Coordinates of C-alpha atoms and ligand atoms in Angstrom, one line a residue:
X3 CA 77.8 136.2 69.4
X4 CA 77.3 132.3 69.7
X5 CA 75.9 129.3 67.4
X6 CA 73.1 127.1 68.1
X7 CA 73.8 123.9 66.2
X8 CA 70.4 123.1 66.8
X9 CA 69.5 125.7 64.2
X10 CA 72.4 124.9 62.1
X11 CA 72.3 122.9 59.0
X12 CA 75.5 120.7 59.5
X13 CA 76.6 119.8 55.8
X14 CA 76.7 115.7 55.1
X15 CA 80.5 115.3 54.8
X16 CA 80.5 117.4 58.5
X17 CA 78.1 115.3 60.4
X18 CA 80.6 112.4 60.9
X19 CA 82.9 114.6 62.7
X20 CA 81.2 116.7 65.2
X21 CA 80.6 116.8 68.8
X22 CA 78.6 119.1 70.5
X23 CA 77.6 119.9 74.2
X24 CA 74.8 116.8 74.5
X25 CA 77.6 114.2 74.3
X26 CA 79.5 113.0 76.8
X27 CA 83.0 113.0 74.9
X28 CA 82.5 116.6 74.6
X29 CA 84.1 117.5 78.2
X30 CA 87.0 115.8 77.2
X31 CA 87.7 118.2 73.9
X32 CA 86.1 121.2 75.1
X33 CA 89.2 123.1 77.0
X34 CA 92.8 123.6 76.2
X35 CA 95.7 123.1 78.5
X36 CA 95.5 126.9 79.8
X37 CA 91.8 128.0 78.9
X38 CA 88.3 126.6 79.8
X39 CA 86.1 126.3 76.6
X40 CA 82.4 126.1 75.8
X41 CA 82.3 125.7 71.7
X42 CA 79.4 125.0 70.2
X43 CA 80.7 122.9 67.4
X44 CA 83.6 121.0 68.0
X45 CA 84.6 119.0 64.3
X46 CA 87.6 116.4 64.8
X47 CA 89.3 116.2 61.5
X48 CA 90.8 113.0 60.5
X49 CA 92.1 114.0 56.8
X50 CA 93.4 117.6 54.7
X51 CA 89.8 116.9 53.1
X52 CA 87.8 117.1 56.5
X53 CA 90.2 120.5 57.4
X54 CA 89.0 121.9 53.9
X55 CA 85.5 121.2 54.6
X56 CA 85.2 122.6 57.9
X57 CA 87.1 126.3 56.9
X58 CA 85.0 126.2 54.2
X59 CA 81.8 125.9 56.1
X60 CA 83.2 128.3 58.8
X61 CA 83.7 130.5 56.3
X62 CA 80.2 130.3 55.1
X63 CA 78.9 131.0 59.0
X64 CA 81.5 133.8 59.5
X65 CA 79.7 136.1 56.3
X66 CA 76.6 135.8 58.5
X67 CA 78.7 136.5 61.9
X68 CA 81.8 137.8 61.7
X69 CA 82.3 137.6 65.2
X70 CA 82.2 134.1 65.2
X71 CA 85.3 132.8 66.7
X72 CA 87.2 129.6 65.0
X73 CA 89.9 128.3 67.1
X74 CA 92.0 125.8 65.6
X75 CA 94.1 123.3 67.9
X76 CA 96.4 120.6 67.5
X77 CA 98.1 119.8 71.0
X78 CA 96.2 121.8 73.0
X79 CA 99.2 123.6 74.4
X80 CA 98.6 127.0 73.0
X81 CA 100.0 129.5 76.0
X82 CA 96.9 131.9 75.5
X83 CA 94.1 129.2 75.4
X84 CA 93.0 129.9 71.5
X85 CA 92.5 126.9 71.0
X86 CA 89.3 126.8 72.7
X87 CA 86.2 129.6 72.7
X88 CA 83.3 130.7 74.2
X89 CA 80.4 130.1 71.7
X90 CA 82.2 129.0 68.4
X91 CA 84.1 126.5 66.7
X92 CA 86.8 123.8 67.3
X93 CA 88.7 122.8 64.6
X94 CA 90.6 119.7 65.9
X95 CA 93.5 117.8 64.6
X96 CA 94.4 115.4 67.4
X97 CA 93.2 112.6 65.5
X98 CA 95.9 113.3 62.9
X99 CA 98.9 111.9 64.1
X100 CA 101.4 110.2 61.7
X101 CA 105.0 110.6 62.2
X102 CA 106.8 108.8 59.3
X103 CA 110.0 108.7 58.2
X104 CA 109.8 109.5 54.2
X105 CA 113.7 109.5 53.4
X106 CA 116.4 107.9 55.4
X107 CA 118.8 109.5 53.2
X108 CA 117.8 112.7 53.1
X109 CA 116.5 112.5 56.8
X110 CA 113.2 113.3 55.1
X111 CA 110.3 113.3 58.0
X112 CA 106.3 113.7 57.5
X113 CA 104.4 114.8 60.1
X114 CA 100.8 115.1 60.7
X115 CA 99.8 118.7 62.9
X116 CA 98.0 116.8 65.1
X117 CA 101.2 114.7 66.5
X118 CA 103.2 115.7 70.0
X119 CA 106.8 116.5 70.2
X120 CA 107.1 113.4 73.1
X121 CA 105.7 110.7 70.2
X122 CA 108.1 112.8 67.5
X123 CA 110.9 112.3 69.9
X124 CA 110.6 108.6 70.1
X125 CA 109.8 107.6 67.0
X126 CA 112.8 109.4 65.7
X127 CA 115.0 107.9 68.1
X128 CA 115.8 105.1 67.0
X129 CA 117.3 106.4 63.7
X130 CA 119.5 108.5 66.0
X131 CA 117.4 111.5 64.3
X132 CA 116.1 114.5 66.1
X133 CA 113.9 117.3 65.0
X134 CA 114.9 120.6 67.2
X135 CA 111.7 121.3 68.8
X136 CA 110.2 122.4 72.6
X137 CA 110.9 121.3 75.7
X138 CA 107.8 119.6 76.4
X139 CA 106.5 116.3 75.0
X140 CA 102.8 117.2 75.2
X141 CA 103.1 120.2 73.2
X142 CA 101.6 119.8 69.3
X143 CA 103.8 119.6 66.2
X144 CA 100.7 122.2 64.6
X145 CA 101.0 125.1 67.0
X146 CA 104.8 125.2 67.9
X147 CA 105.8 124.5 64.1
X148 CA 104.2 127.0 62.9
X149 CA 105.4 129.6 64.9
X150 CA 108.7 128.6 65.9
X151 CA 110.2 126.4 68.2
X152 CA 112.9 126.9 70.8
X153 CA 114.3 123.8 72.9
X154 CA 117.1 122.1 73.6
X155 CA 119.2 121.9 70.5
X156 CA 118.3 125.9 69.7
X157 CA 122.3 126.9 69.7
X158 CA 123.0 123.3 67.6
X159 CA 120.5 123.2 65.1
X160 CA 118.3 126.2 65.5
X161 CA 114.3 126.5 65.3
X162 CA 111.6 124.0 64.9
X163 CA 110.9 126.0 61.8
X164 CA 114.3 126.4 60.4
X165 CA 113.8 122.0 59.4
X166 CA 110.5 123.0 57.4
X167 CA 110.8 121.7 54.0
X168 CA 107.2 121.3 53.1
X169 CA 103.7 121.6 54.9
X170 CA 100.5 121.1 53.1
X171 CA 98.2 124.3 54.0
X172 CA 94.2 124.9 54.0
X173 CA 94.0 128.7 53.6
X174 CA 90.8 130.7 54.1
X175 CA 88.6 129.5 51.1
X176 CA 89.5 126.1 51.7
X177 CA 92.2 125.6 49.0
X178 CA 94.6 122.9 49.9
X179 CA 98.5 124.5 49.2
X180 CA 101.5 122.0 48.9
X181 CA 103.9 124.4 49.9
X182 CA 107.7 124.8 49.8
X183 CA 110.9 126.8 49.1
X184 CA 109.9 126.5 45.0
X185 CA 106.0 126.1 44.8
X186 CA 104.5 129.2 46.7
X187 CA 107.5 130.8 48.4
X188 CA 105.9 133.4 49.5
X189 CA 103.6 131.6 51.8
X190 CA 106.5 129.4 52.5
X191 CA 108.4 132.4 53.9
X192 CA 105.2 132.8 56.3
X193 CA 104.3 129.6 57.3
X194 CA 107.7 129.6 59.4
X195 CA 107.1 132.1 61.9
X196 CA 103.0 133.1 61.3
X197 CA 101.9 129.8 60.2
X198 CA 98.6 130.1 62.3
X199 CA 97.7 133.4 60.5
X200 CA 97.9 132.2 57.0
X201 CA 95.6 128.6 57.3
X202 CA 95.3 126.0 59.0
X203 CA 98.5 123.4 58.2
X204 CA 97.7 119.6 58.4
X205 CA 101.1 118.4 57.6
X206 CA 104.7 119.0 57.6
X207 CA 107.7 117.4 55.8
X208 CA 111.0 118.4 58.3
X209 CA 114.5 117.6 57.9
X210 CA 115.5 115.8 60.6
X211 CA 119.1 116.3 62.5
X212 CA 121.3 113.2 62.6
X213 CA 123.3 113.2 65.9
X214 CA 125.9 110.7 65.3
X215 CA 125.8 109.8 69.1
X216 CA 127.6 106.6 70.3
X217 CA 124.8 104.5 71.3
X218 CA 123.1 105.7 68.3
X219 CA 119.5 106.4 70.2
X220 CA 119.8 109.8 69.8
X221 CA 121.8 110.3 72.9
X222 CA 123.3 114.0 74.3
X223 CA 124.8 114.8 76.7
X224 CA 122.3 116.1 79.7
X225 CA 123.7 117.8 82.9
X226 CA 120.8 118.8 85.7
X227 CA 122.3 121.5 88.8
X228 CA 120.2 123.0 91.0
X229 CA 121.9 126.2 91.8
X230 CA 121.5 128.3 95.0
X231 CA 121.7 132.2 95.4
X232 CA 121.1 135.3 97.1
X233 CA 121.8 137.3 94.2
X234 CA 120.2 136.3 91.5
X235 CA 121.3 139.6 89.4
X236 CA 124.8 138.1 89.7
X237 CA 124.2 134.3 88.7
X238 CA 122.1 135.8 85.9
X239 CA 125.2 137.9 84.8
X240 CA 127.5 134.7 85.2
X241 CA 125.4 132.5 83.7
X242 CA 125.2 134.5 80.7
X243 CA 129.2 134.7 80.3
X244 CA 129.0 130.8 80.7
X245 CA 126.5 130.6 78.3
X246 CA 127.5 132.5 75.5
X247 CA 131.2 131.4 75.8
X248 CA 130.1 128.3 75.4
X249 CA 130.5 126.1 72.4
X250 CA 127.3 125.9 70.2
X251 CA 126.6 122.4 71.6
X252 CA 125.5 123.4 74.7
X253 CA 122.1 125.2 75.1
X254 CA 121.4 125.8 78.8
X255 CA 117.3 126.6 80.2
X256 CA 116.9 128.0 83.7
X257 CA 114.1 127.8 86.0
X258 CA 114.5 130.3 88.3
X259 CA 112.6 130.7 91.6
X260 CA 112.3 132.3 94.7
X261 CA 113.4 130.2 98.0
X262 CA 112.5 132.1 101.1
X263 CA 113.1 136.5 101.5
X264 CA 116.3 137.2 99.2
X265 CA 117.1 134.1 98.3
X266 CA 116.8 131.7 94.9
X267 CA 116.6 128.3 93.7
X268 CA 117.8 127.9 90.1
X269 CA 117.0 124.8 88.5
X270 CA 119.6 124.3 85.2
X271 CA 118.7 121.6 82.2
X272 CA 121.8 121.9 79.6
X273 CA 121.7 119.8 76.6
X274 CA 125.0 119.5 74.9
X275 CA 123.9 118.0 72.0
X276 CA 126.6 115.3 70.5
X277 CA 128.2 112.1 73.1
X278 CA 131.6 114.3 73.1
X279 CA 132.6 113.8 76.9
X280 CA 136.0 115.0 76.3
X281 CA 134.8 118.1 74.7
X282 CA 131.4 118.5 77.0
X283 CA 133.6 118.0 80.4
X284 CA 135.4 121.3 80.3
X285 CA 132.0 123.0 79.6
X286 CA 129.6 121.3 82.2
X287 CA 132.5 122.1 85.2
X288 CA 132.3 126.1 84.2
X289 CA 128.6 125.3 84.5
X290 CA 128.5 124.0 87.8
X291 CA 131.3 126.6 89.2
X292 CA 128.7 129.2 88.6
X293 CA 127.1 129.6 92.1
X294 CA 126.5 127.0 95.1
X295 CA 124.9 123.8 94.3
X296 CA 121.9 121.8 96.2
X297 CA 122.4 119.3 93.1
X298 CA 123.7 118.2 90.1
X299 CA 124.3 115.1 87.7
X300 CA 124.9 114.6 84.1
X301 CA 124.7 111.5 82.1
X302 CA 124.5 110.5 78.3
X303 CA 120.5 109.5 77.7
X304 CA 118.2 109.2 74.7
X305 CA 116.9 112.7 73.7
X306 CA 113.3 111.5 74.5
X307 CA 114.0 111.3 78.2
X308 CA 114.6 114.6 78.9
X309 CA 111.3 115.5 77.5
X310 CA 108.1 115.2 79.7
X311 CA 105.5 113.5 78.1
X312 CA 102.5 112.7 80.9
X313 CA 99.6 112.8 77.4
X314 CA 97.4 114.6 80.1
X315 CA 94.0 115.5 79.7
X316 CA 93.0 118.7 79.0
X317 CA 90.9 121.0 81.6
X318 CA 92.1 124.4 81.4
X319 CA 94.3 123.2 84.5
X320 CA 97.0 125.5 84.0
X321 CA 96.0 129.5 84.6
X322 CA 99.5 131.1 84.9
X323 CA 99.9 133.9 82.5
X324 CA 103.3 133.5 80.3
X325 CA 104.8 136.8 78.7
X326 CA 108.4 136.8 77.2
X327 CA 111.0 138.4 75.5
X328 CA 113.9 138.0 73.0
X329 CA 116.8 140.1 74.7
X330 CA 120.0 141.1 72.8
X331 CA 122.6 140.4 75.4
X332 CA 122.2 137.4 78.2
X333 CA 124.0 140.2 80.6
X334 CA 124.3 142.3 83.8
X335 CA 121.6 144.4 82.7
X336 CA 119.5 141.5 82.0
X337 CA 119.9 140.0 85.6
X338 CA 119.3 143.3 86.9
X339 CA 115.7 143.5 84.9
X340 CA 115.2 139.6 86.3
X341 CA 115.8 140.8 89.8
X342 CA 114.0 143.9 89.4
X343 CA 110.3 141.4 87.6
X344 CA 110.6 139.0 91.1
X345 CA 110.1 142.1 93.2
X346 CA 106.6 142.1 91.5
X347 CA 104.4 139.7 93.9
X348 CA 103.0 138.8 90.9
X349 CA 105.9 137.1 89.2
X350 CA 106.1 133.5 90.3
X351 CA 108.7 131.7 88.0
X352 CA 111.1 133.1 85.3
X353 CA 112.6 131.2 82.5
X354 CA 115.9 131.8 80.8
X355 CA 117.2 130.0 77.9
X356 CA 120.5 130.4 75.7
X357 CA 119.6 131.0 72.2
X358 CA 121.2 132.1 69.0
X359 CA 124.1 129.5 67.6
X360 CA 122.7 128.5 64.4
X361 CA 119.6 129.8 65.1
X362 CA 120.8 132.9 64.5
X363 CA 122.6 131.5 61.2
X364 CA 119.7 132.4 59.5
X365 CA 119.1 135.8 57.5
X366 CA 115.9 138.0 59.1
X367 CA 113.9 138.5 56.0
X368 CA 114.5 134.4 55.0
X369 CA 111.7 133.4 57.2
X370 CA 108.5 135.1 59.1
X371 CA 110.7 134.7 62.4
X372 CA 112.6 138.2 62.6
X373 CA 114.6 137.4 65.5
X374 CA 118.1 136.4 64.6
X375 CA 119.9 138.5 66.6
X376 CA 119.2 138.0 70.3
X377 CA 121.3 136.0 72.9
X378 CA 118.5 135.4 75.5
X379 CA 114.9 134.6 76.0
X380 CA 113.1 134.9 78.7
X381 CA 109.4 134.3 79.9
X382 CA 107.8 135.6 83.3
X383 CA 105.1 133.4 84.8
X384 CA 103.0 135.3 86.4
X385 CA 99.4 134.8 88.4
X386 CA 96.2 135.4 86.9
X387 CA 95.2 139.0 87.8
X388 CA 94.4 142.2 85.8
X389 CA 96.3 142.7 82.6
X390 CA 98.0 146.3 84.5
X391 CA 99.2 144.8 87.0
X392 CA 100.7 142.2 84.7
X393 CA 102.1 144.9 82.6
X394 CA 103.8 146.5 85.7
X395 CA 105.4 142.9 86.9
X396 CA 106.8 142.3 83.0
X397 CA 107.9 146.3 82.7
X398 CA 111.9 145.6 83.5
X399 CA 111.9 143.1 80.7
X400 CA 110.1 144.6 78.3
X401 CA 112.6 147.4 78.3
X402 CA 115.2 145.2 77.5
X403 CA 113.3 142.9 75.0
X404 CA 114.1 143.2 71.1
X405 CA 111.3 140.4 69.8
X406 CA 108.4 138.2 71.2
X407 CA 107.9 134.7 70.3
X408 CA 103.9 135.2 69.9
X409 CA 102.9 131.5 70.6
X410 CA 105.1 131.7 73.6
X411 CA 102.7 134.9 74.8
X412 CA 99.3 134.5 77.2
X413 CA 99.6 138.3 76.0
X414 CA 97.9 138.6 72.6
X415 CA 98.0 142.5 72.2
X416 CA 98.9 144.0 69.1
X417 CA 102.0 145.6 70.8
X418 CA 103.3 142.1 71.5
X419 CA 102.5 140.9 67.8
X420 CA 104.1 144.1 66.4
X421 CA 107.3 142.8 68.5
X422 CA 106.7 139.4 67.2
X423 CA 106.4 140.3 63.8
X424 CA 108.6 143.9 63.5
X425 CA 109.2 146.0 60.3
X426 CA 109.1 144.6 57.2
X427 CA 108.5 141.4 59.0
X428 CA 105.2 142.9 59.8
X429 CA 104.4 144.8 56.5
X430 CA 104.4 141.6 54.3
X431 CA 102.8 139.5 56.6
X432 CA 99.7 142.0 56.1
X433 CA 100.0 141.5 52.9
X434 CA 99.9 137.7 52.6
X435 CA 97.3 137.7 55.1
X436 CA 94.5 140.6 53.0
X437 CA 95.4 138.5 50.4
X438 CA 95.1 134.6 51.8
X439 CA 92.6 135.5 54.5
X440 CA 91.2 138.8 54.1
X441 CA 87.2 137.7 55.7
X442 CA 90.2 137.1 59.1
X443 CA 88.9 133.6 59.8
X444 CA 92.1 133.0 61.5
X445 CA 92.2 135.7 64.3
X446 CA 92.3 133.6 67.4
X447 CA 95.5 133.7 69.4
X448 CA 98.1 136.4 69.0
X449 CA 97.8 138.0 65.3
X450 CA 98.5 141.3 63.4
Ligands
FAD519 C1 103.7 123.5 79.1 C2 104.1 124.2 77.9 C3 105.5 124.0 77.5 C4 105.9 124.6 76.3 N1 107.2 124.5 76.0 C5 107.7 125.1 74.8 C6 109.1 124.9 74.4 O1 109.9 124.3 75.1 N2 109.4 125.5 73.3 C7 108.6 126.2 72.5 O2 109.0 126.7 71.4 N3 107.3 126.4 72.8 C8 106.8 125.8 74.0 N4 105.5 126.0 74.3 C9 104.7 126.9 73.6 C10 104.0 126.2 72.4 O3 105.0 125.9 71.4 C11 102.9 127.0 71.8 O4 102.0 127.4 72.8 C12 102.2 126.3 70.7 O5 101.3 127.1 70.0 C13 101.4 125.1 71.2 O6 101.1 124.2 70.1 P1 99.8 123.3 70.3 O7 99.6 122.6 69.0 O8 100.0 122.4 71.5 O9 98.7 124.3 70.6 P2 97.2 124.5 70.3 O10 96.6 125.0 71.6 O11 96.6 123.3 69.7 O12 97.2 125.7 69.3 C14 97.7 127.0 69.6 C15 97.5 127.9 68.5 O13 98.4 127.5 67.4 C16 97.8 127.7 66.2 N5 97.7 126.3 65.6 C17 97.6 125.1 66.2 N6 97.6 124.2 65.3 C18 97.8 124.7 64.1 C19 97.8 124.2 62.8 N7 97.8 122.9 62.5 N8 98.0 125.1 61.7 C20 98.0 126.4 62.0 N9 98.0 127.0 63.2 C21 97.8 126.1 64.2 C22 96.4 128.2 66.4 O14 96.4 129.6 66.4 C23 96.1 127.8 67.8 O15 95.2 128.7 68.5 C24 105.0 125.4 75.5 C25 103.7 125.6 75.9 C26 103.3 124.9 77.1 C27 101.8 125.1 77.5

């Protein structure tokens, strides 16, 4: 079912922030990074007070519809498009974009949802601070910290959400939550890991990671190789002895491809996350002795130069589908299952990525994440096409797979959320949510 603002009565304090359909701005906020949208309402927020407003009034609409759909969106980046709808409303935070350093001392950072990992990198910088996030510098502070966060400094200093001291949270009937490890634990607990199920979070307070490089700009250590194989099973297997031999430092993310019949191109980023040559060198050779290079170079650069950050408009452009899994051991059996998904003509691109370190430092039941365990993810890219099919091409991982990262998933099934949020993961989660949310105004995107 869809609105007609026409026949709306948009309260006072609203009417300031909306854009509908009749004006032109609209076709620039309309559509996510992977999904084509066509709100109705679309209300940028430029303050916690605006975000209370509008869930309150979407509350209101949803007792009269509660199909309506209420998509929230912060960078835009979400991999299964829910930040955008078909007939409903746009909560947006893009406009809300402080980063600000609160505590030199105690690293102390506030951050605004609406903010991108790219304008976090750089303004940390040059305090030789980090905040362990994605890879990518387009993708929002809102969506990735509240559901986790896996990047380049996953094996040093462990998930985006593992830095959350504080966020400041909207929940269903508008109440504005300062929240933290002593004033509401409980929805501290699921803020890290489910935060997109509980409200809508304007801002965070992180602890940022001081990396005591030598040109103190937040420099690591960043080795590119472009491998070459014809057996990817193998590399896959020798990468993950390299990998998980390695020293906690290094956290290594694949790109791996198909070249021609048989044969793959393997493109390697591996962060080693201190200015420590003499203890990096050792590490980065056993990297590139791992199968026949086309390339490879390594230097010491600012952190915020390995991140991409092109700030590109938003058109739906990107219509791959993305479904992953946490896998226990980075393994022969895993690079059988790897070269088992690329026989699929569906499968286009596969990611691998070292994890655990000091993510995996971390009790399960400390946080809503409940994968501490796993040595590997991995994400399949795969065309568009029916949801079988898909199924079919992501089968050999999905054996192997322990966990999901759910913002990580085009997939928003309730078998992937079950494996995103497992056991008693998943049982007090319900809880928090039938008691924080139970009218579900917060059901776009994957969700129990
Ligand atoms: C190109 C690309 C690269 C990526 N690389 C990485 C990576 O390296 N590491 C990694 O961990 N992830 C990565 N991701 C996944 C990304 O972290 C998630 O898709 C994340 O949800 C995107 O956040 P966003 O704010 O940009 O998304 P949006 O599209 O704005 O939001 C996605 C969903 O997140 C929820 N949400 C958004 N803002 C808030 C908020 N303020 N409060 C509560 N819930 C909110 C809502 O459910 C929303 O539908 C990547 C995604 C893309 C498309």
């Amino acid at each position: 079912m869809s609105l007609d603002h026409h026949t709306l009565e948009i309260p006072a304090n609203l009417q300031d922030l909306l854009i509908t359909k009749s004006e032109a701005i609209y076709r620039n906020v309309r559509s996510s990074y992977m999904k084509v949208g066509t709100p109705e309402l679309i209300f940028m927020a430029t303050s916690t007070a605006d975000v209370a407003n509008v869930v309150q009034y979407v509350a209101k609409l949803k007792k009269t519809d509660e199909h309506l759909a209420f998509s929230i969106r912060s960078g835009g980046h979400g991999m299964s498009g829910s930040s955008t709808n078909q007939g409903g409303v746009v909560l947006d935070l893009s406009k809300m974009r402080t980063v600000e350093l609160i505590d030199r001392e105690k690293k102390l950072v506030r951050v605004q949802a609406g903010a991108d990992w790219g304008t976090v990198a750089k303004a940390l910088a040059p305090e030789d601070l980090i905040i362990s996030s994605g890879n990518f510098g387009d993708v929002g502070v809102g969506g990735l910290a509240a559901s986790g966060g896996i990047g380049y400094f996953t094996r040093s200093h462990g998930l985006t959400i593992d830095h959350i001291k504080a966020v400041v949270l909207v929940t269903a009937d508008g109440t504005v939550h300062t929240v933290d490890a002593t004033h509401e634990p409980d929805l501290f607990w699921a803020i890290r890991g489910a935060g997109s199920q509980l409200g809508v979070i304007t801002e965070f307070v992180f602890e940022a990671t001081h990396l005591q490089s030598d040109t103190k700009d937040a420099a690591v250590i960043y080795q590119r190789l472009t491998y070459t194989t014809d057996d990817v099973a193998q590399f896959v297997t020798d990468w993950g002895k390299w990998a998980t031999a390695a020293p906690r430092e290094m956290t290594s993310f694949l790109m791996i491809q198909k070249a021609g019949v048989g044969s793959f191109n393997i493109s390697a980023s591996n962060v080693w996350s201190t200015t420590d040559t003499v203890k990096a060198t050792p590490v980065l050779e056993k990297a590139a002795a791992i199968a026949p290079l086309i390339e490879h170079n390594a230097t010491i650069t600012p952190y915020p130069t390995i991140i991409p950050h092109p700030q590109s408009e938003h058109g739906g452009q990107q219509r791959i589908q993305i479904w992953n899994g946490l896998i226990d051991k980075a393994d022969q059996q895993l690079g059988e299952a790897i070269a088992e998904a690329f026989k699929n003509p569906l499968t286009l691109v596969m990611e691998l990525r070292s994890i655990g370190g000091a993510m995996n430092d971390v009790a399960v039941e400390e946080t809503a994440w409940a994968a501490r365990y796993q040595e590997a993810f991995v994400s399949v890219w795969m065309m568009p096409g029916e949801e079988t099919e898909q199924t079919k091409a992501f089968a050999p991982i999905e054996k192997l797979s322990t966990g999901v990262y759910g913002a990580y998933s085009s997939n928003t099934s309730l078998a992937m959320a079950d494996k995103a949020w497992p056991g008693q993961t998943g049982e007090r989660l319900r809880q928090l949510i039938a008691r924080y949310d139970p009218q579900r105004l917060f059901n776009q995107g994957i969700h129990l």
